[in-house]
Amino acid sequence: MAILVWDQTSERLYETGVKNGVLYPQNASGIYPLGVAWNGLVSVTESPSGAEATPIYADDTKYLNLISAEEFAATVEAYTYPDEFAACDGSAELATGVNVGQQSRQAFGLAYKTTLGNDVSGNDYGYKLHLIYGGLAAPSEKGYQTINDSPEAITFSWEVNTTPVSVTGEQPTASITIDSTKADATKLATLEDILFGTAGTDPRLPLPDEVKSIMTVTPSAIALSSSVPADDASDIAIDTTIVLTFNNVIVSEAITMVSAAGAAIAFTKSWDSTEKILTITPDDDLSNSTTYIVAVNGVVDMYGQTLTTEAVNFTTIAA
C-alpha cells in the first residue's frame, strides 16, 4: 500500500490564460465546415448547470435522488470579434459595411486553449484544448464612452447557451476538453491540423465522434482502394461514371479529368455518406475511342494524411 504525499516536485499544477480562439459558424446541415481566427479574446467563462438532485421519498425514508439534465453555457469576452460572428450576434449585411440588427442568430462552435503549468516547467508544461458545440449567443450590452484622459478599450461580452450534439456510446454533449499532457501527441497534432487548418486544408470543427476516432484510432496509410473503371480499362461506355473508393474518410481533394490530348473534362462530384466513395459524372458524354485520365490530386484524409498523386486511365469504346 502507498502512503499519500502532497505537493511533490512537478505535481504542483495550475491552469491559466485563454488563447488561440477559433469561431466555427454552423451550417444548415449541423456541421462546422470553416473556422476563422478570433483575435482579441479576453476570457471564456464556462458555466455548467443542472445535475440537481430531487429527493424522492417512500416508506417513510429517502428512496432515491432524481438528477436533472445538465446544461452547458459560457460567457465570452473579447476586444473584437471576427466578421463572421456578426450573423451569430443577430446581424445581417444589407450592403458592404452596412449591417442590420435583431435578426435570426446563427449557431456556432468554438475552440480555444488554456495554459497548464507546474512548479518546474511553469507555463510551458502543457495546455488544454477546449471545444464547444451548438453555441447560441444572447443579445449583449455594448457600452460606448467618450475618449478622455484615461481611455479604455471597449470589451464585448456574450452569454452563450448550447445545444448538445450526439456522441456514440455517451450522453450528448456540448463540450470536449483535451489535455495535451495526457493525450497522444501525434493524434493531437492531427486533430489540431483539422481545427486550425494546414497549407492545403481549411480549418473546421469535427463532431465528437470524429474527434474520438482521431484520438483513439491508429489510422491506416491513406490509399485509393479501387477505381471503376479500373486503371488501363478499355471499351468503356461513353456515358460512364467514374467511382473512386478510398480507405479513409476524405476531407479535401483537387481531382481533375482530361483527355489524352489534354482537353479538360467538366464533371460533377458526389460523395457517399461515408465520405470515402467519390462518384464523378461527366457533364457530357465522352468521345468514342478516346483515352481519358483522372488525376487523383490533393486528396487529404481526416487524419491529415495526403495521398501521393495517382492517375486512372481508361479508353472508351469504339463507335
mmCIF file of N, CA, C and O in Angstrom, residues 209-251:
data_model
loop_
_atom_site.group_PDB
_atom_site.id
_atom_site.type_symbol
_atom_site.label_atom_id
_atom_site.label_comp_id
_atom_site.label_asym_id
_atom_site.label_seq_id
_atom_site.Cartn_x
_atom_site.Cartn_y
_atom_site.Cartn_z
ATOM 1 N N ASP A 209 -17.807 12.378 -32.494
ATOM 2 C CA ASP A 209 -17.459 11.021 -32.926
ATOM 3 C C ASP A 209 -16.180 11.026 -33.765
ATOM 4 O O ASP A 209 -15.356 10.110 -33.655
ATOM 5 N N GLU A 210 -15.995 12.054 -34.578
ATOM 6 C CA GLU A 210 -14.762 12.139 -35.373
ATOM 7 C C GLU A 210 -13.575 12.451 -34.471
ATOM 8 O O GLU A 210 -12.487 11.913 -34.662
ATOM 9 N N VAL A 211 -13.782 13.326 -33.474
ATOM 10 C CA VAL A 211 -12.708 13.619 -32.523
ATOM 11 C C VAL A 211 -12.274 12.335 -31.815
ATOM 12 O O VAL A 211 -11.075 12.057 -31.677
ATOM 13 N N LYS A 212 -13.250 11.536 -31.389
ATOM 14 C CA LYS A 212 -12.940 10.270 -30.719
ATOM 15 C C LYS A 212 -12.140 9.358 -31.633
ATOM 16 O O LYS A 212 -11.142 8.743 -31.211
ATOM 17 N N SER A 213 -12.559 9.272 -32.895
ATOM 18 C CA SER A 213 -11.849 8.411 -33.847
ATOM 19 C C SER A 213 -10.417 8.882 -34.037
ATOM 20 O O SER A 213 -9.472 8.086 -34.034
ATOM 21 N N ILE A 214 -10.233 10.188 -34.200
ATOM 22 C CA ILE A 214 -8.886 10.734 -34.408
ATOM 23 C C ILE A 214 -7.994 10.442 -33.214
ATOM 24 O O ILE A 214 -6.820 10.087 -33.365
ATOM 25 N N MET A 215 -8.544 10.572 -32.005
ATOM 26 C CA MET A 215 -7.732 10.468 -30.792
ATOM 27 C C MET A 215 -7.555 9.034 -30.301
ATOM 28 O O MET A 215 -6.757 8.786 -29.394
ATOM 29 N N THR A 216 -8.284 8.071 -30.867
ATOM 30 C CA THR A 216 -8.192 6.692 -30.374
ATOM 31 C C THR A 216 -7.732 5.692 -31.420
ATOM 32 O O THR A 216 -7.157 4.658 -31.077
ATOM 33 N N VAL A 217 -7.972 5.978 -32.690
ATOM 34 C CA VAL A 217 -7.682 5.010 -33.748
ATOM 35 C C VAL A 217 -6.331 5.318 -34.385
ATOM 36 O O VAL A 217 -6.026 6.467 -34.680
ATOM 37 N N THR A 218 -5.519 4.280 -34.566
ATOM 38 C CA THR A 218 -4.286 4.433 -35.332
ATOM 39 C C THR A 218 -4.646 4.285 -36.810
ATOM 40 O O THR A 218 -5.058 3.212 -37.248
ATOM 41 N N PRO A 219 -4.540 5.353 -37.599
ATOM 42 C CA PRO A 219 -5.065 5.312 -38.963
ATOM 43 C C PRO A 219 -4.217 4.464 -39.895
ATOM 44 O O PRO A 219 -2.995 4.365 -39.755
ATOM 45 N N SER A 220 -4.892 3.867 -40.846
ATOM 46 C CA SER A 220 -4.185 3.212 -41.940
ATOM 47 C C SER A 220 -3.646 4.277 -42.878
ATOM 48 O O SER A 220 -4.217 5.367 -42.997
ATOM 49 N N ALA A 221 -2.540 3.985 -43.527
ATOM 50 C CA ALA A 221 -1.999 4.925 -44.507
ATOM 51 C C ALA A 221 -3.044 5.168 -45.589
ATOM 52 O O ALA A 221 -3.707 4.232 -46.053
ATOM 53 N N ILE A 222 -3.223 6.401 -45.983
ATOM 54 C CA ILE A 222 -4.237 6.742 -46.971
ATOM 55 C C ILE A 222 -3.950 6.020 -48.282
ATOM 56 O O ILE A 222 -2.793 5.889 -48.703
ATOM 57 N N ALA A 223 -5.032 5.543 -48.932
ATOM 58 C CA ALA A 223 -4.853 4.801 -50.184
ATOM 59 C C ALA A 223 -6.111 4.907 -51.028
ATOM 60 O O ALA A 223 -7.223 5.063 -50.504
ATOM 61 N N LEU A 224 -5.923 4.853 -52.328
ATOM 62 C CA LEU A 224 -7.029 4.690 -53.262
ATOM 63 C C LEU A 224 -7.297 3.198 -53.365
ATOM 64 O O LEU A 224 -6.514 2.455 -53.959
ATOM 65 N N SER A 225 -8.396 2.744 -52.775
ATOM 66 C CA SER A 225 -8.655 1.301 -52.689
ATOM 67 C C SER A 225 -9.032 0.704 -54.037
ATOM 68 O O SER A 225 -8.617 -0.406 -54.379
ATOM 69 N N SER A 226 -9.853 1.426 -54.804
ATOM 70 C CA SER A 226 -10.280 0.892 -56.098
ATOM 71 C C SER A 226 -10.810 2.020 -56.967
ATOM 72 O O SER A 226 -11.134 3.115 -56.472
ATOM 73 N N SER A 227 -10.881 1.729 -58.247
ATOM 74 C CA SER A 227 -11.495 2.672 -59.180
ATOM 75 C C SER A 227 -12.316 1.894 -60.189
ATOM 76 O O SER A 227 -11.967 0.774 -60.574
ATOM 77 N N VAL A 228 -13.437 2.490 -60.588
ATOM 78 C CA VAL A 228 -14.292 1.933 -61.643
ATOM 79 C C VAL A 228 -14.578 3.070 -62.633
ATOM 80 O O VAL A 228 -15.188 4.067 -62.250
ATOM 81 N N PRO A 229 -14.090 2.941 -63.871
ATOM 82 C CA PRO A 229 -13.314 1.847 -64.459
ATOM 83 C C PRO A 229 -11.943 1.673 -63.783
ATOM 84 O O PRO A 229 -11.409 2.609 -63.220
ATOM 85 N N ALA A 230 -11.408 0.477 -63.921
ATOM 86 C CA ALA A 230 -10.073 0.212 -63.390
ATOM 87 C C ALA A 230 -9.028 0.898 -64.255
ATOM 88 O O ALA A 230 -9.274 1.243 -65.424
ATOM 89 N N ASP A 231 -7.855 1.084 -63.699
ATOM 90 C CA ASP A 231 -6.764 1.699 -64.454
ATOM 91 C C ASP A 231 -6.443 0.858 -65.687
ATOM 92 O O ASP A 231 -6.390 -0.387 -65.613
ATOM 93 N N ASP A 232 -6.277 1.513 -66.824
ATOM 94 C CA ASP A 232 -5.966 0.896 -68.113
ATOM 95 C C ASP A 232 -7.125 0.083 -68.685
ATOM 96 O O ASP A 232 -6.923 -0.733 -69.606
ATOM 97 N N ALA A 233 -8.335 0.276 -68.178
ATOM 98 C CA ALA A 233 -9.502 -0.425 -68.727
ATOM 99 C C ALA A 233 -9.812 0.114 -70.130
ATOM 100 O O ALA A 233 -9.506 1.259 -70.461
ATOM 101 N N SER A 234 -10.452 -0.733 -70.949
ATOM 102 C CA SER A 234 -10.813 -0.337 -72.313
ATOM 103 C C SER A 234 -12.269 -0.693 -72.579
ATOM 104 O O SER A 234 -12.925 -1.358 -71.759
ATOM 105 N N ASP A 235 -12.773 -0.246 -73.731
ATOM 106 C CA ASP A 235 -14.161 -0.492 -74.135
ATOM 107 C C ASP A 235 -15.155 0.018 -73.093
ATOM 108 O O ASP A 235 -16.174 -0.621 -72.793
ATOM 109 N N ILE A 236 -14.889 1.207 -72.544
ATOM 110 C CA ILE A 236 -15.752 1.800 -71.527
ATOM 111 C C ILE A 236 -16.826 2.644 -72.220
ATOM 112 O O ILE A 236 -16.546 3.379 -73.172
ATOM 113 N N ALA A 237 -18.059 2.529 -71.758
ATOM 114 C CA ALA A 237 -19.175 3.268 -72.351
ATOM 115 C C ALA A 237 -18.930 4.772 -72.258
ATOM 116 O O ALA A 237 -18.345 5.267 -71.290
ATOM 117 N N ILE A 238 -19.404 5.501 -73.268
ATOM 118 C CA ILE A 238 -19.157 6.940 -73.303
ATOM 119 C C ILE A 238 -19.997 7.696 -72.267
ATOM 120 O O ILE A 238 -19.714 8.863 -71.973
ATOM 121 N N ASP A 239 -21.039 7.063 -71.717
ATOM 122 C CA ASP A 239 -21.848 7.708 -70.675
ATOM 123 C C ASP A 239 -21.482 7.193 -69.289
ATOM 124 O O ASP A 239 -22.283 7.242 -68.352
ATOM 125 N N THR A 240 -20.257 6.715 -69.147
ATOM 126 C CA THR A 240 -19.830 6.125 -67.878
ATOM 127 C C THR A 240 -19.704 7.167 -66.770
ATOM 128 O O THR A 240 -19.534 8.364 -67.020
ATOM 129 N N THR A 241 -19.797 6.694 -65.555
ATOM 130 C CA THR A 241 -19.387 7.474 -64.392
ATOM 131 C C THR A 241 -18.110 6.833 -63.848
ATOM 132 O O THR A 241 -17.848 5.650 -64.087
ATOM 133 N N ILE A 242 -17.340 7.610 -63.124
ATOM 134 C CA ILE A 242 -16.092 7.099 -62.528
ATOM 135 C C ILE A 242 -16.279 7.073 -61.017
ATOM 136 O O ILE A 242 -16.706 8.072 -60.419
ATOM 137 N N VAL A 243 -16.004 5.950 -60.401
ATOM 138 C CA VAL A 243 -16.186 5.788 -58.963
ATOM 139 C C VAL A 243 -14.831 5.496 -58.325
ATOM 140 O O VAL A 243 -14.178 4.496 -58.655
ATOM 141 N N LEU A 244 -14.406 6.363 -57.425
ATOM 142 C CA LEU A 244 -13.146 6.199 -56.704
ATOM 143 C C LEU A 244 -13.448 5.894 -55.247
ATOM 144 O O LEU A 244 -14.211 6.625 -54.601
ATOM 145 N N THR A 245 -12.860 4.830 -54.735
ATOM 146 C CA THR A 245 -13.076 4.430 -53.342
ATOM 147 C C THR A 245 -11.773 4.547 -52.574
ATOM 148 O O THR A 245 -10.739 4.006 -52.989
ATOM 149 N N PHE A 246 -11.814 5.252 -51.449
ATOM 150 C CA PHE A 246 -10.645 5.450 -50.590
ATOM 151 C C PHE A 246 -10.838 4.688 -49.290
ATOM 152 O O PHE A 246 -11.968 4.372 -48.893
ATOM 153 N N ASN A 247 -9.741 4.411 -48.619
ATOM 154 C CA ASN A 247 -9.842 3.603 -47.392
ATOM 155 C C ASN A 247 -10.150 4.430 -46.156
ATOM 156 O O ASN A 247 -10.599 3.892 -45.142
ATOM 157 N N ASN A 248 -9.922 5.739 -46.198
ATOM 158 C CA ASN A 248 -10.193 6.610 -45.054
ATOM 159 C C ASN A 248 -11.169 7.701 -45.454
ATOM 160 O O ASN A 248 -11.383 7.964 -46.649
ATOM 161 N N VAL A 249 -11.759 8.354 -44.466
ATOM 162 C CA VAL A 249 -12.645 9.486 -44.726
ATOM 163 C C VAL A 249 -11.830 10.623 -45.342
ATOM 164 O O VAL A 249 -10.781 10.997 -44.828
ATOM 165 N N ILE A 250 -12.326 11.167 -46.437
ATOM 166 C CA ILE A 250 -11.623 12.218 -47.162
ATOM 167 C C ILE A 250 -12.252 13.573 -46.828
ATOM 168 O O ILE A 250 -13.474 13.723 -46.843
ATOM 169 N N VAL A 251 -11.390 14.565 -46.553
ATOM 170 C CA VAL A 251 -11.886 15.892 -46.189
ATOM 171 C C VAL A 251 -11.637 16.929 -47.273
ATOM 172 O O VAL A 251 -12.292 17.979 -47.279
#
